Coordinates of C-alpha atoms in Angstrom, one line a residue:
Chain A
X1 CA 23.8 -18.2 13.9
X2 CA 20.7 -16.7 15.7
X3 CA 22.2 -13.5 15.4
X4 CA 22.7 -14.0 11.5
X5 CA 19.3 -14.9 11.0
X6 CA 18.0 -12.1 13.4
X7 CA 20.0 -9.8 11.1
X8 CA 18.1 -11.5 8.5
X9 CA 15.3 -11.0 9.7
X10 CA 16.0 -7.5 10.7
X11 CA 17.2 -6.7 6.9
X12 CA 14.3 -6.5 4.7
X13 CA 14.7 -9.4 2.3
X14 CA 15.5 -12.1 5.2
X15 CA 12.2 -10.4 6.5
X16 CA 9.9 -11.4 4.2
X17 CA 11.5 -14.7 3.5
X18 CA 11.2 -15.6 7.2
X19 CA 8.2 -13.6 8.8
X20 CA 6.2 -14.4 5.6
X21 CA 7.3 -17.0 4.3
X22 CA 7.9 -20.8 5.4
X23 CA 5.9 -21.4 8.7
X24 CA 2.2 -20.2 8.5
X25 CA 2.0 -21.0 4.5
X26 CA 2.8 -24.5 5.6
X27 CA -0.1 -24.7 8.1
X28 CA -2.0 -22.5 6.0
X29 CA -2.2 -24.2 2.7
X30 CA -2.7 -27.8 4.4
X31 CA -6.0 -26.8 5.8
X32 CA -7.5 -25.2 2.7
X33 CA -6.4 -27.7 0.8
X34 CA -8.3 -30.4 2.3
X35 CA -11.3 -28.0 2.6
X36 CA -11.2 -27.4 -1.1
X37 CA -11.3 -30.5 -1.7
X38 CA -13.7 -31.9 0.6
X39 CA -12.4 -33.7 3.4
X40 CA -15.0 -33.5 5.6
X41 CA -13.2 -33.7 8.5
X42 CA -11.3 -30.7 8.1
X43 CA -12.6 -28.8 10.9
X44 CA -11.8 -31.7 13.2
X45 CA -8.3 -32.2 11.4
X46 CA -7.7 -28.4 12.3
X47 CA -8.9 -28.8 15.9
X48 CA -7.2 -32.5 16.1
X49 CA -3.5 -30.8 14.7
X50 CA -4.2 -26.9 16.4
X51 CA -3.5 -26.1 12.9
X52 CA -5.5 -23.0 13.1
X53 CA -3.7 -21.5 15.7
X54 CA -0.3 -21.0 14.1
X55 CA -2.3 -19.3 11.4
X56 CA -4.2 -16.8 13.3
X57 CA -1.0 -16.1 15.6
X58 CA 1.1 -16.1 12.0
X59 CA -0.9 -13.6 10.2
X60 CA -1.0 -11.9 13.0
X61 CA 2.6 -11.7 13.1
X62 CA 2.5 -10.4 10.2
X63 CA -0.1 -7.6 10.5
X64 CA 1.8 -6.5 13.4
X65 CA 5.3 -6.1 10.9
X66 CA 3.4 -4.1 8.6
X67 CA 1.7 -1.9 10.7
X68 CA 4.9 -1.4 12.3
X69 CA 6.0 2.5 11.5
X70 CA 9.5 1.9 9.7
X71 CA 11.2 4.5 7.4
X72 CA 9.2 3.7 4.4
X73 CA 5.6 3.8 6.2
X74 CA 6.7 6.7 7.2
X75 CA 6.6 7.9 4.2
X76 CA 3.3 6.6 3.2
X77 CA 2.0 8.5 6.7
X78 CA 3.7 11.8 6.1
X79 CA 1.2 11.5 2.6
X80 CA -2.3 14.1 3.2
X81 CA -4.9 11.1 3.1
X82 CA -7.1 9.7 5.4
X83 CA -6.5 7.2 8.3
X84 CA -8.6 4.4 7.2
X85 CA -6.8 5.0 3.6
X86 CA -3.1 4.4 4.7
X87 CA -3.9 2.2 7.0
X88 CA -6.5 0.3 4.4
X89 CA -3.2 -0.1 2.1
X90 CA -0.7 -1.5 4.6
X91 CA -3.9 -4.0 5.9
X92 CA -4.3 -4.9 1.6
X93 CA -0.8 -5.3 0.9
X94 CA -0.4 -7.8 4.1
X95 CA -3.4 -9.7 3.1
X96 CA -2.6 -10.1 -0.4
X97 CA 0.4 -11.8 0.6
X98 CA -1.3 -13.9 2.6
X99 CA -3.5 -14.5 0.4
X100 CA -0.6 -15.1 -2.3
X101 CA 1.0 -17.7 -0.2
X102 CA -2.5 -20.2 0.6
X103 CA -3.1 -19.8 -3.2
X104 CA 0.5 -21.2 -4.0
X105 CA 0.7 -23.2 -1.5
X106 CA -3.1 -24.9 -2.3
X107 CA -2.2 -25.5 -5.6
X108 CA 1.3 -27.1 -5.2
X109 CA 0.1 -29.3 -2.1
X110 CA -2.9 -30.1 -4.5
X111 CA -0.6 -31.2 -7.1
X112 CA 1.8 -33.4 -4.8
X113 CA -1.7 -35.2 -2.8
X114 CA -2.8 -36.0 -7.2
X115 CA 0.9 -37.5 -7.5
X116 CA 1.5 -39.4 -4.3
X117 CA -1.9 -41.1 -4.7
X118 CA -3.6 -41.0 -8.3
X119 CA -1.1 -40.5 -10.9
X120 CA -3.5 -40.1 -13.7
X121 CA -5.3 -37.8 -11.2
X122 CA -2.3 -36.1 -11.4
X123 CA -2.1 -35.3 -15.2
X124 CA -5.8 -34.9 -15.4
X125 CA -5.5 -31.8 -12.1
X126 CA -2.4 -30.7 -14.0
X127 CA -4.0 -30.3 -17.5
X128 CA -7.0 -28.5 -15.5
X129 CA -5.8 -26.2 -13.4
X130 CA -2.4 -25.4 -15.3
X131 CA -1.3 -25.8 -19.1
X132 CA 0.7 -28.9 -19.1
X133 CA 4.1 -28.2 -20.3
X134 CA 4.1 -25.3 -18.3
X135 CA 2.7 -27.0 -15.5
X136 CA 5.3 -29.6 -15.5
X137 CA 8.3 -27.3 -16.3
X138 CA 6.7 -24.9 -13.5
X139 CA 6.9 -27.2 -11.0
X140 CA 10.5 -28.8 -12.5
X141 CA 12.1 -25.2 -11.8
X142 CA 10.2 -24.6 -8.5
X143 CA 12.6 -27.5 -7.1
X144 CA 15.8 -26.0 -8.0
X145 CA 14.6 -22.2 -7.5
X146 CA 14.0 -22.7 -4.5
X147 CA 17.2 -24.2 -3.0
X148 CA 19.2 -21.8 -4.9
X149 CA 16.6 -19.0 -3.3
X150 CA 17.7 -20.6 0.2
X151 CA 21.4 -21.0 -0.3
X152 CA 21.4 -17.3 -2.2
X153 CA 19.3 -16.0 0.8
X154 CA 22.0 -17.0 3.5
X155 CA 25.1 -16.0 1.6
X156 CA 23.3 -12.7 1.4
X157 CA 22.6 -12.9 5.2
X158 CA 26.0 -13.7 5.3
X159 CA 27.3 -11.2 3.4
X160 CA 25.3 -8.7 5.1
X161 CA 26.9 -9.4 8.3
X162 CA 30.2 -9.6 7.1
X163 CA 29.7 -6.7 6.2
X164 CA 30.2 -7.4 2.4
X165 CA 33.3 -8.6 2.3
X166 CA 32.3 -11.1 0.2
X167 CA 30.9 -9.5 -2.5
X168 CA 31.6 -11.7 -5.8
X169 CA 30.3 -15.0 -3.3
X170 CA 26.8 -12.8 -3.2
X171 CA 27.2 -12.1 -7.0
X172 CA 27.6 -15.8 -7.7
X173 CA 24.7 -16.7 -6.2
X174 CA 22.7 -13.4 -7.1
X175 CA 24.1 -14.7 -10.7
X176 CA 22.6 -18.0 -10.4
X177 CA 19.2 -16.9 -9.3
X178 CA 18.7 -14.8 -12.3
X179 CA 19.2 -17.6 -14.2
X180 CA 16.7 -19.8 -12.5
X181 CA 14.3 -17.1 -12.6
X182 CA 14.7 -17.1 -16.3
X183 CA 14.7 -20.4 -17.0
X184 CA 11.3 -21.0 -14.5
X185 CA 9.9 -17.7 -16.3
X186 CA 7.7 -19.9 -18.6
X187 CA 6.1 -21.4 -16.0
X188 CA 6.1 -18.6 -13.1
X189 CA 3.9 -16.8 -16.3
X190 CA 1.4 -19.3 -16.0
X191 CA 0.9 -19.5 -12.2
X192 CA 2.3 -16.1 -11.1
X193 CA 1.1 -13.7 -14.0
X194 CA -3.0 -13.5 -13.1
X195 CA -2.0 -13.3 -9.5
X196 CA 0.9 -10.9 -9.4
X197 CA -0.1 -8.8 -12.1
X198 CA -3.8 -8.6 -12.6
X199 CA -4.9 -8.5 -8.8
X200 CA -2.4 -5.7 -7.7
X201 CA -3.5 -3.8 -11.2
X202 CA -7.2 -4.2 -10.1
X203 CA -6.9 -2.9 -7.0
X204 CA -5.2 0.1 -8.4
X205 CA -7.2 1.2 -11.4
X206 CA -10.4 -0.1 -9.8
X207 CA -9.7 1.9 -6.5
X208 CA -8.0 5.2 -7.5
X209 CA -8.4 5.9 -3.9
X210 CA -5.5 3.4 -2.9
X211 CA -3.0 4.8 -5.0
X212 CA -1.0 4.7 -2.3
X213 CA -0.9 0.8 -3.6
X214 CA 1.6 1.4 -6.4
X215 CA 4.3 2.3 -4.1
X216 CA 3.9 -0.3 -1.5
X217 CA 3.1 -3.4 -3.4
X218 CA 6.6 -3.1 -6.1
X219 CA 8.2 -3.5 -2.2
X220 CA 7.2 -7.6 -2.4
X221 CA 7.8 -7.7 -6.3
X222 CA 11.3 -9.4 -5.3
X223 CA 10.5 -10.6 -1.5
X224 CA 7.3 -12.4 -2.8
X225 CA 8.7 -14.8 -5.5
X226 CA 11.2 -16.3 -3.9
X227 CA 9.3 -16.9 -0.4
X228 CA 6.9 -18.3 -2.5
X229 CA 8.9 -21.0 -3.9
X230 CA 10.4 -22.0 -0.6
X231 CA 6.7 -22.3 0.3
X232 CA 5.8 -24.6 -1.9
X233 CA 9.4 -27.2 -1.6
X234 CA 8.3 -26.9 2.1
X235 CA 5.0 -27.6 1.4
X236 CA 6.0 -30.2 -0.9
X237 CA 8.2 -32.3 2.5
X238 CA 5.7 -31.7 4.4
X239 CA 3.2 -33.0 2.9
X240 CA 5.3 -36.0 2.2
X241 CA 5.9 -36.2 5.8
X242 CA 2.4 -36.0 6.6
X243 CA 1.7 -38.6 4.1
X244 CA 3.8 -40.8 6.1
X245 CA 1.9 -40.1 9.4
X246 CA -1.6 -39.6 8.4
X247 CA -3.9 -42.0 6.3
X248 CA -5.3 -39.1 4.2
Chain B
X1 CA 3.0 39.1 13.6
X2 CA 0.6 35.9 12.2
X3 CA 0.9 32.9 14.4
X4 CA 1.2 30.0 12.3
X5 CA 1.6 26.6 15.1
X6 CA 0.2 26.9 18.9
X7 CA 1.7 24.4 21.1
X8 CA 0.2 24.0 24.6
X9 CA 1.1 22.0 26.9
X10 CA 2.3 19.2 25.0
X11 CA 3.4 15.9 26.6
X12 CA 5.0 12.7 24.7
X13 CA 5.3 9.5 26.6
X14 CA 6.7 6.7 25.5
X15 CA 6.9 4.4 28.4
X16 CA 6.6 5.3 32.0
X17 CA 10.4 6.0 32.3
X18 CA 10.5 7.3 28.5
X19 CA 9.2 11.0 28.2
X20 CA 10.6 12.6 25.5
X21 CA 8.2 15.8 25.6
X22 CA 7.3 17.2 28.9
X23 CA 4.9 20.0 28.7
X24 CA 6.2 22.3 26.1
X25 CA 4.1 25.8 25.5
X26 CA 5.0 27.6 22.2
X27 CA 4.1 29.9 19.4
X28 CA 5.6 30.0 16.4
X29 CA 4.9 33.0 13.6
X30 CA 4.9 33.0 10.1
X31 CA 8.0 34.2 8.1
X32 CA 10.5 32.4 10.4
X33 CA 13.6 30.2 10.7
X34 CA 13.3 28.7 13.7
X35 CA 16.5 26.3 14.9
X36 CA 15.6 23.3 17.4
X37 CA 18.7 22.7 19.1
X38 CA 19.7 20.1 21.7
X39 CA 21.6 17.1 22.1
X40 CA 20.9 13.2 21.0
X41 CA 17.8 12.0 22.8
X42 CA 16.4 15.5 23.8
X43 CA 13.0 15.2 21.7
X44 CA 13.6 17.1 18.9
X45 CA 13.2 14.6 16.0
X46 CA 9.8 13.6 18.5
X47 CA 8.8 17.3 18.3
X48 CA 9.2 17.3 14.4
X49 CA 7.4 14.1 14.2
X50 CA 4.5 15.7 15.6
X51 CA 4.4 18.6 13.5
X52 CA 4.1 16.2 10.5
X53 CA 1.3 15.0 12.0
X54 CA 3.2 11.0 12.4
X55 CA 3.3 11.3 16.2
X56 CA 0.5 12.5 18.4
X57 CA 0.7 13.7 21.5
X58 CA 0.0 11.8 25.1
X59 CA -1.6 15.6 26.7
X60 CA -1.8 18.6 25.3
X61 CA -2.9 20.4 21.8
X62 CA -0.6 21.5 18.6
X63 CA -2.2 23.9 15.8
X64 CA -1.0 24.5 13.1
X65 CA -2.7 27.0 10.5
X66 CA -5.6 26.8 13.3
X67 CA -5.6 23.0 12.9
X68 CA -5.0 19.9 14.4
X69 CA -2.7 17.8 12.7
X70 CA -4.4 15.6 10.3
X71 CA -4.9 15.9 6.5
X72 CA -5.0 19.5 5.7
X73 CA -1.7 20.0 8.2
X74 CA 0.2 17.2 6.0
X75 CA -0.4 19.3 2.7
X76 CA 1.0 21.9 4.3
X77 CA 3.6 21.0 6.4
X78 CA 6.7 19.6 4.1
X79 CA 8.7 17.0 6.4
X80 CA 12.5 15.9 6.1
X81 CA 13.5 13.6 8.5
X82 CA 16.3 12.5 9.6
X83 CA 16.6 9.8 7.7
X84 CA 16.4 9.0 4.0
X85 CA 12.9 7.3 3.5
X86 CA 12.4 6.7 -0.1
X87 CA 11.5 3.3 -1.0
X88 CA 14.7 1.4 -1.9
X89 CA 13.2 0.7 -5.2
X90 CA 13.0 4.0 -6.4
X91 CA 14.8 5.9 -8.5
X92 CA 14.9 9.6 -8.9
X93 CA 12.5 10.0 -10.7
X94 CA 9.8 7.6 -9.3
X95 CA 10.6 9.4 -6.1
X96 CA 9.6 12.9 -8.1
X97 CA 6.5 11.1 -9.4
X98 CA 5.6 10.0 -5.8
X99 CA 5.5 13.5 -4.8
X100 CA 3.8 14.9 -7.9
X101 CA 1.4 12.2 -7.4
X102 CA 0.5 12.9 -3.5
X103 CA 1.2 16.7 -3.0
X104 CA -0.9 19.5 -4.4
X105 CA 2.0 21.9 -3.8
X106 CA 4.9 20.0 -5.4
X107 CA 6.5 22.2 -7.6
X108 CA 7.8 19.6 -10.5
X109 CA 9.9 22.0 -12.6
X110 CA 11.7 23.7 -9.6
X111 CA 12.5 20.2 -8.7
X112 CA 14.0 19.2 -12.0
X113 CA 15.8 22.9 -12.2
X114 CA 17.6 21.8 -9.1
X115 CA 18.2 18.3 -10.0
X116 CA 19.7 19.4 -12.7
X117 CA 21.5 22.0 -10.4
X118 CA 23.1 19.2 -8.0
X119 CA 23.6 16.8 -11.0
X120 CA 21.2 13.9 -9.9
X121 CA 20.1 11.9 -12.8
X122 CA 16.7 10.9 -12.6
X123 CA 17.7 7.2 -13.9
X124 CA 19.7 6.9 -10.9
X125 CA 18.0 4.7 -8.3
X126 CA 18.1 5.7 -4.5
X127 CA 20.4 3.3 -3.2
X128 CA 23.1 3.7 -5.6
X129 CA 23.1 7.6 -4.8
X130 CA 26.0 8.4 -1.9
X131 CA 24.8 9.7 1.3
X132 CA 25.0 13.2 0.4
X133 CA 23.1 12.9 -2.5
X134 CA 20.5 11.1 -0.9
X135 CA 20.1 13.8 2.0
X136 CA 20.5 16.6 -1.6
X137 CA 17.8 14.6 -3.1
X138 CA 15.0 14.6 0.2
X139 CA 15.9 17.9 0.5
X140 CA 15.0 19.2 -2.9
X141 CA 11.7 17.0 -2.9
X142 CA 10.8 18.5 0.4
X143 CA 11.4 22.1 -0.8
X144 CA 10.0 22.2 -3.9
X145 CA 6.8 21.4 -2.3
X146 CA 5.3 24.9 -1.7
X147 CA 4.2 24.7 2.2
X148 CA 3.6 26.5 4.5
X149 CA 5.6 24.8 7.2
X150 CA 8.7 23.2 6.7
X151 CA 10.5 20.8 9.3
X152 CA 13.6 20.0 8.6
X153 CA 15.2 16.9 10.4
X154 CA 19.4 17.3 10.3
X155 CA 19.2 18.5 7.3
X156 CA 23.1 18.2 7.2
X157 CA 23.4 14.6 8.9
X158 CA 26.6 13.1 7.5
X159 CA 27.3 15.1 4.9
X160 CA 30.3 16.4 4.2
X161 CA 31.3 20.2 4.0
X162 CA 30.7 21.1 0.2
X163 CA 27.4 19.3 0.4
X164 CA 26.6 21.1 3.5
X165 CA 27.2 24.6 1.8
X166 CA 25.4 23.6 -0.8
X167 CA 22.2 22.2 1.6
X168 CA 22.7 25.4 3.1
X169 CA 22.2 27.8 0.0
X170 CA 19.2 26.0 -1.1
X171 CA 17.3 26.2 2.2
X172 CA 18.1 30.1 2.3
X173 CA 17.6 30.5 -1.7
X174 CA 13.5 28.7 -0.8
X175 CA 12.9 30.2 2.2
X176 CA 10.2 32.8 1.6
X177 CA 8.4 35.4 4.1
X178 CA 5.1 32.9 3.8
X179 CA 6.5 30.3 5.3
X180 CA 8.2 28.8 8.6
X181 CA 11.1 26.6 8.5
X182 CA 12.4 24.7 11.7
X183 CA 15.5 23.0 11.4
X184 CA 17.1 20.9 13.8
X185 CA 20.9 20.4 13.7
X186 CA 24.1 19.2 15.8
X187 CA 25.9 21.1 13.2
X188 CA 24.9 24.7 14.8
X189 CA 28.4 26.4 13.7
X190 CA 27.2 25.9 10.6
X191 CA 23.7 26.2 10.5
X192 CA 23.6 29.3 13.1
X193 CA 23.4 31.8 10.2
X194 CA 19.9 30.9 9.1
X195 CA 18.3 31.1 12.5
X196 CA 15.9 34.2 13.2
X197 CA 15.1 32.3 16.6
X198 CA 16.8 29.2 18.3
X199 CA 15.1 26.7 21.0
X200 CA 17.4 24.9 23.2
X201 CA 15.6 21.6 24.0
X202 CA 16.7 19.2 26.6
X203 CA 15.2 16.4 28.2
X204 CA 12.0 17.3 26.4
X205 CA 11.7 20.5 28.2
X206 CA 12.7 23.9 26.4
X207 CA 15.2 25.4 28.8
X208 CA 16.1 28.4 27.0
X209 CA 14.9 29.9 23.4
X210 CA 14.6 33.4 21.5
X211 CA 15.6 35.6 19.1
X212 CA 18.9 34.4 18.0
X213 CA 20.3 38.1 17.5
X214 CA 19.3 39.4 20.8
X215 CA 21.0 35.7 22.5
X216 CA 24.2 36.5 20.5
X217 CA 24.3 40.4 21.6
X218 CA 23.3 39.6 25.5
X219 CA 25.6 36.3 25.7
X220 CA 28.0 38.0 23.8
X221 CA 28.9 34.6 21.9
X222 CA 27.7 32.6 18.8
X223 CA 24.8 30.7 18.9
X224 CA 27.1 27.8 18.7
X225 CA 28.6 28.8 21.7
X226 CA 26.1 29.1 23.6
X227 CA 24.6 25.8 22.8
X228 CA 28.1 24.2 24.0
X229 CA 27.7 26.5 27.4
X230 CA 23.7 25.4 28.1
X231 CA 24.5 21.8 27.3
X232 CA 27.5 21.3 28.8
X233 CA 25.8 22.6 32.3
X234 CA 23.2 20.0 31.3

């Protein structure tokens, strides 16, 4: 098992599901979530829970993948810029997906604190940060996405390491997730669009000098989505668990 | 004749057990094929690396065109390594774009002649391409640049014979008297015809190199031969 998941790992999709995905978004989101809004004892619920330290030592992480000199950076550094400019790119694509993964994470853990305790809270955080309908049928999708994303992600770890004998079991479940993705399309637009469109977009017409951009950040146009929604179903059972532990 | 890289004294450690250059002195001139030859783990792909200006060196100095490597070495030098490193992504002609985009020199319509030569749609996307095609399409992306340097990483790596005559025709149909092509290879039977000078590397040292005409003539025995002979002592 741990060498199918290393092989994951290894293998550029289980990468970013596992390096990027579950752990720090988890700790992550939970402390800028009750920052944003306004538990004062935040800085002493970090301290309290070392919740900071998985972050730092997660991003991290992280950094340290991406700065890592694999085939395709290698490409990037081959390229007649600058330094500061290559290396500027790799450090803007790993903090954008950081940065990705707090966002999604705030708002989902935002929306489950409004359910579990206010339920008219709820609606009104739904209807204000998010368009209702899409709201609800964003977060109705995010559900099953996400445990198809799981079980599609280890029968194509398993695949991988079978060395694809099994390829119409991967095309099932490849099958499936195209469907959820079309089905949740209405509401990804509504959550996903400003973030994964306009910010990457900005960076590259506003910055001309990190061109370089357009051909690292398509890389996480699959990897990103579906890490995100385990983020947020993870978020989502932790937070319940927490619910259970702490007197928020 | 114009030197085009100086190499003194160049070192590459990786670990304290790991060298995989030890102190290599070299000059290479313009209008050259140079061939790097040696077996797995010798330092050649760590030699090339250097050259395109990926790798630095622990000790030592490398010029090239009178210049450290940095910026103005990377638009010249045109690198193929050793392994296919176009984004998965891609497809043909994204990976065109890419070049057209970040290289001055990249010739866009010799790329597309010879596309169109080898029968690589641009539509197709990189990983549906076989392996020869992939190693067809680096190769034509890294030639129709217009450099001055051009290192060539196994060049033929897994190809198979046809696609190896045919890697080998375009490398001689691009060569030109302005510029300097190393090539590394395994396949030296094949590749031997190219060479104007050969470099036998081993264990990061160069322990024997020169004009590959006057090698054949004293040893009496291909180039391919005499790789066997040095590395089988080895």
């Amino acid at each position: 098992m741990l060498k199918l998941l290393k092989y994951g790992v290894v293998d550029g999709y289980g990468n970013l599901v596992m390096s990027h995905g579950m752990i720090y978004s988890v700790y992550a989101s939970m402390v800028i979530t009750r920052y944003l809004m306004g538990f004062e004892d935040t800085f002493s619920y970090i301290y309290k829970y070392s919740f900071f330290m998985p972050i730092v030592v997660l991003i991290i992480m992280d950094l340290s993948i991406e700065g890592a000199v694999d085939r395709n950076k290698q490409m990037i550094l081959c390229l007649p810029k600058k330094g500061w400019e290559l290396s500027g790119v790799v450090l803007l694509k790993s903090l954008l997906k950081v940065g990705i993964a707090c966002i999604c994470s705030s708002i989902a853990f935002y929306i489950h604190l409004s359910i579990t305790k206010n339920p008219r809270r709820m609606i009104q955080a739904i209807i204000e940060n998010v368009n209702f309908p899409l709201g609800a049928l964003f977060s109705g999708m995010l559900m099953i996405f996400a445990a198809v994303s799981i079980v599609s992600w280890f029968s194509w770890v398993l695949v991988h390491s079978c060395k694809i004998k099994h390829k119409k079991l991967c095309g099932f479940f490849i099958t499936i997730v195209i469907i959820i993705i079309a089905q949740s399309i209405g509401g990804m637009i509504a959550v996903l669009f400003p973030l994964r469109v306009l910010v990457p977009n900005a960076v590259l017409y506003i910055f001309p000098l990190l061109k370089e951009a357009k051909y690292i950040l398509p890389i996480n146009l699959t990897g990103i989505i579906i890490p995100m929604m385990i983020y947020i179903v993870c978020l989502w059972w932790s937070a319940r668990w927490i619910d259970t532990k702490i007197d928020i | 004749m114009q030197k085009l890289i100086g190499i003194s004294n160049v070192k590459k450690q990786y670990s304290k057990s790991k060298i995989a250059l030890d102190g290599i002195d070299l000059e290479i001139p313009v209008g050259k094929i140079i061939g790097l030859l040696g077996p797995n783990g010798s330092g050649k792909t760590t030699f090339m690396k250097m050259l395109a200006g990926i790798a630095r060196p622990t000790e030592g100095k490398i010029y090239i065109d009178g210049q450290e490597p940095g910026v103005y070495t990377k638009s010249i030098v045109s690198y193929l390594p050793d392994q296919n490193q176009l984004f998965k992504w891609m497809k043909v002609q994204d990976a065109v774009a890419f070049y057209t985009d970040f290289f001055q020199d990249f010739e866009m319509e010799k790329a597309k002649e010879l596309l169109t030569r080898f029968e690589i749609g641009n539509k197709e996307r990189v990983t549906s391409l076989s392996k020869g095609t992939v190693e067809k399409l680096n190769l034509i992306l890294c030639l129709s640049r217009k450099a001055k340097l051009y290192v060539l990483d196994e060049p033929l790596g897994g190809v198979d014979p046809v696609a190896r005559d045919q890697i080998i025709d375009m490398i001689l149909d691009h060569f030109h008297e302005d510029c300097t092509m190393i090539i590394s290879t395994h396949i030296v039977s094949e590749m031997e015809r190219l060479f104007d000078e050969v470099l036998f590397l081993q264990r990061g040292k160069i322990v024997l190199g020169g004009n590959a005409e006057e090698l054949r003539l004293q040893r009496a025995k291909s180039i391919d031969a005499v790789y066997r002979e040095v590395f089988a002592q080895c």
